[in-house]
């Protein structure tokens, strides 16, 4: 029998990470099923629901990463060379959260506005990615860089559905 990891008691479980990630969404139980990769849920879900959950999940992630950046800046955990880039990203993430909320709200009643909001999110997150690239690859910006990719991916799931709603 293998010895238990000394970090087992301090490392968060996958279940607790999923719960934290999904707790701020509008449908936490559905979010948890999707994040866990429940194939039955994914197959049964219509495109509109997938798009809304993607927007909701992107909002939750962006909010958390914005708070992470604020915390890192306040505690001086960001290298001086990357500080202005991370501060710029933080502002872009705050704006992205606003745009994601607008996209969710306007999804059915005003899909053209929702489309515009999602495109603004892609722009804001893209700006963040470029700013971090200019700062150079550093360990303290890696989580933000990875999150940029995740949020852009979630927006790419929602955007064609919203655009179809607009036509």
XYZ file of C-alpha atoms in Angstrom:
167
model
C 0.000 0.000 0.000
C 1.408 3.366 -1.056
C 1.884 5.963 1.671
C -0.598 8.832 1.694
C 0.608 12.066 0.231
C 1.697 14.556 2.909
C -0.212 17.203 0.957
C -3.489 15.297 0.725
C -5.041 17.187 3.610
C -4.117 20.637 2.273
C -4.646 20.136 -1.466
C -8.194 21.003 -2.487
C -10.154 18.142 -3.926
C -11.438 18.246 -7.477
C -14.969 18.309 -6.062
C -14.268 21.370 -3.895
C -12.607 23.183 -6.809
C -15.617 22.523 -9.029
C -17.965 23.664 -6.268
C -16.005 26.911 -5.826
C -15.892 27.526 -9.575
C -19.609 26.959 -10.082
C -21.027 28.512 -6.903
C -21.161 32.005 -8.437
C -22.958 30.886 -11.589
C -26.689 31.210 -12.124
C -27.087 27.407 -12.269
C -24.422 25.888 -10.017
C -25.639 22.288 -10.274
C -25.733 22.364 -14.077
C -22.335 24.061 -14.135
C -20.861 21.331 -11.919
C -22.200 18.592 -14.203
C -20.688 20.295 -17.243
C -17.317 20.943 -15.619
C -17.190 17.307 -14.499
C -17.826 16.321 -18.129
C -21.198 14.615 -17.587
C -21.783 13.354 -21.142
C -25.518 12.823 -20.620
C -25.962 16.426 -19.562
C -23.832 17.727 -22.432
C -25.652 15.644 -25.062
C -29.102 16.582 -23.767
C -28.346 20.285 -23.609
C -29.586 22.527 -26.393
C -27.188 25.071 -27.947
C -28.834 28.050 -26.242
C -28.369 26.503 -22.801
C -24.752 25.588 -23.620
C -24.090 29.155 -24.698
C -25.699 30.648 -21.591
C -23.791 28.299 -19.300
C -20.568 29.176 -21.155
C -21.210 32.889 -20.607
C -22.084 32.280 -16.976
C -18.985 30.179 -16.384
C -16.769 32.736 -18.140
C -18.249 35.431 -15.867
C -17.473 33.413 -12.755
C -13.911 32.686 -13.879
C -13.245 36.280 -14.927
C -14.536 37.570 -11.582
C -12.280 35.197 -9.680
C -9.216 36.010 -11.765
C -9.875 39.732 -11.395
C -9.923 39.260 -7.617
C -6.751 37.140 -7.861
C -4.970 39.924 -9.758
C -6.083 42.550 -7.222
C -4.815 40.360 -4.416
C -1.475 39.710 -6.133
C -0.975 43.434 -6.776
C -1.939 44.465 -3.219
C 0.428 41.932 -1.667
C 3.258 42.877 -4.050
C 3.392 39.342 -5.436
C 3.807 40.616 -8.980
C 7.271 41.439 -10.273
C 7.819 45.102 -10.930
C 8.277 44.528 -14.675
C 4.873 42.835 -14.927
C 2.943 45.058 -12.503
C 1.575 47.548 -15.049
C 0.584 44.699 -17.371
C -1.262 42.896 -14.582
C -2.954 46.151 -13.524
C -4.077 46.661 -17.140
C -5.357 43.088 -17.260
C -7.269 43.605 -14.037
C -9.093 46.589 -15.512
C -9.808 44.649 -18.698
C -11.149 41.718 -16.672
C -13.435 44.055 -14.717
C -14.789 45.365 -18.008
C -15.065 41.811 -19.377
C -17.233 40.813 -16.399
C -19.575 43.720 -17.141
C -19.748 42.733 -20.824
C -20.349 39.059 -19.983
C -23.215 40.019 -17.695
C -24.671 42.211 -20.453
C -24.323 39.352 -22.939
C -26.209 37.018 -20.602
C -28.962 39.557 -19.932
C -29.365 40.484 -23.620
C -28.989 36.932 -24.951
C -32.644 36.382 -25.842
C -34.157 39.871 -25.955
C -31.391 41.699 -27.760
C -28.935 39.193 -29.265
C -27.219 41.896 -31.357
C -26.174 43.663 -28.153
C -25.162 40.302 -26.673
C -22.998 39.620 -29.732
C -21.337 43.008 -29.390
C -20.699 42.378 -25.688
C -19.063 39.003 -26.386
C -16.858 40.554 -29.056
C -15.809 43.214 -26.534
C -14.904 40.447 -24.079
C -12.686 38.808 -26.702
C -11.044 42.181 -27.350
C -10.463 42.892 -23.639
C -9.066 39.431 -22.956
C -6.937 39.662 -26.123
C -5.548 42.987 -24.907
C -4.668 41.361 -21.589
C -2.864 38.514 -23.367
C -0.835 41.000 -25.442
C 0.060 43.091 -22.390
C 1.300 40.015 -20.543
C 3.329 38.933 -23.564
C 5.039 42.354 -23.588
C 5.886 41.930 -19.898
C 7.628 38.659 -20.687
C 6.809 35.158 -19.539
C 6.853 35.093 -15.755
C 5.539 32.619 -13.224
C 3.287 35.198 -11.565
C 1.401 35.871 -14.801
C 1.060 32.261 -15.976
C -2.326 31.639 -14.253
C -3.707 34.759 -15.924
C -2.387 33.709 -19.341
C -4.005 30.289 -19.001
C -7.288 31.831 -17.887
C -7.301 34.149 -20.910
C -7.374 31.038 -23.119
C -10.206 29.449 -21.126
C -12.400 32.554 -21.223
C -11.801 33.072 -24.944
C -12.768 29.414 -25.492
C -16.001 29.829 -23.522
C -16.850 32.971 -25.499
C -16.192 31.071 -28.737
C -18.775 28.466 -27.650
C -21.404 31.152 -27.034
C -20.728 33.597 -29.872
C -22.058 31.564 -32.849
C -25.239 30.717 -30.929
C -25.862 34.357 -30.047
C -25.126 35.422 -33.628
C -27.640 32.852 -34.876
C -30.224 34.247 -32.430
C -29.588 37.724 -33.874
C -30.428 36.613 -37.436
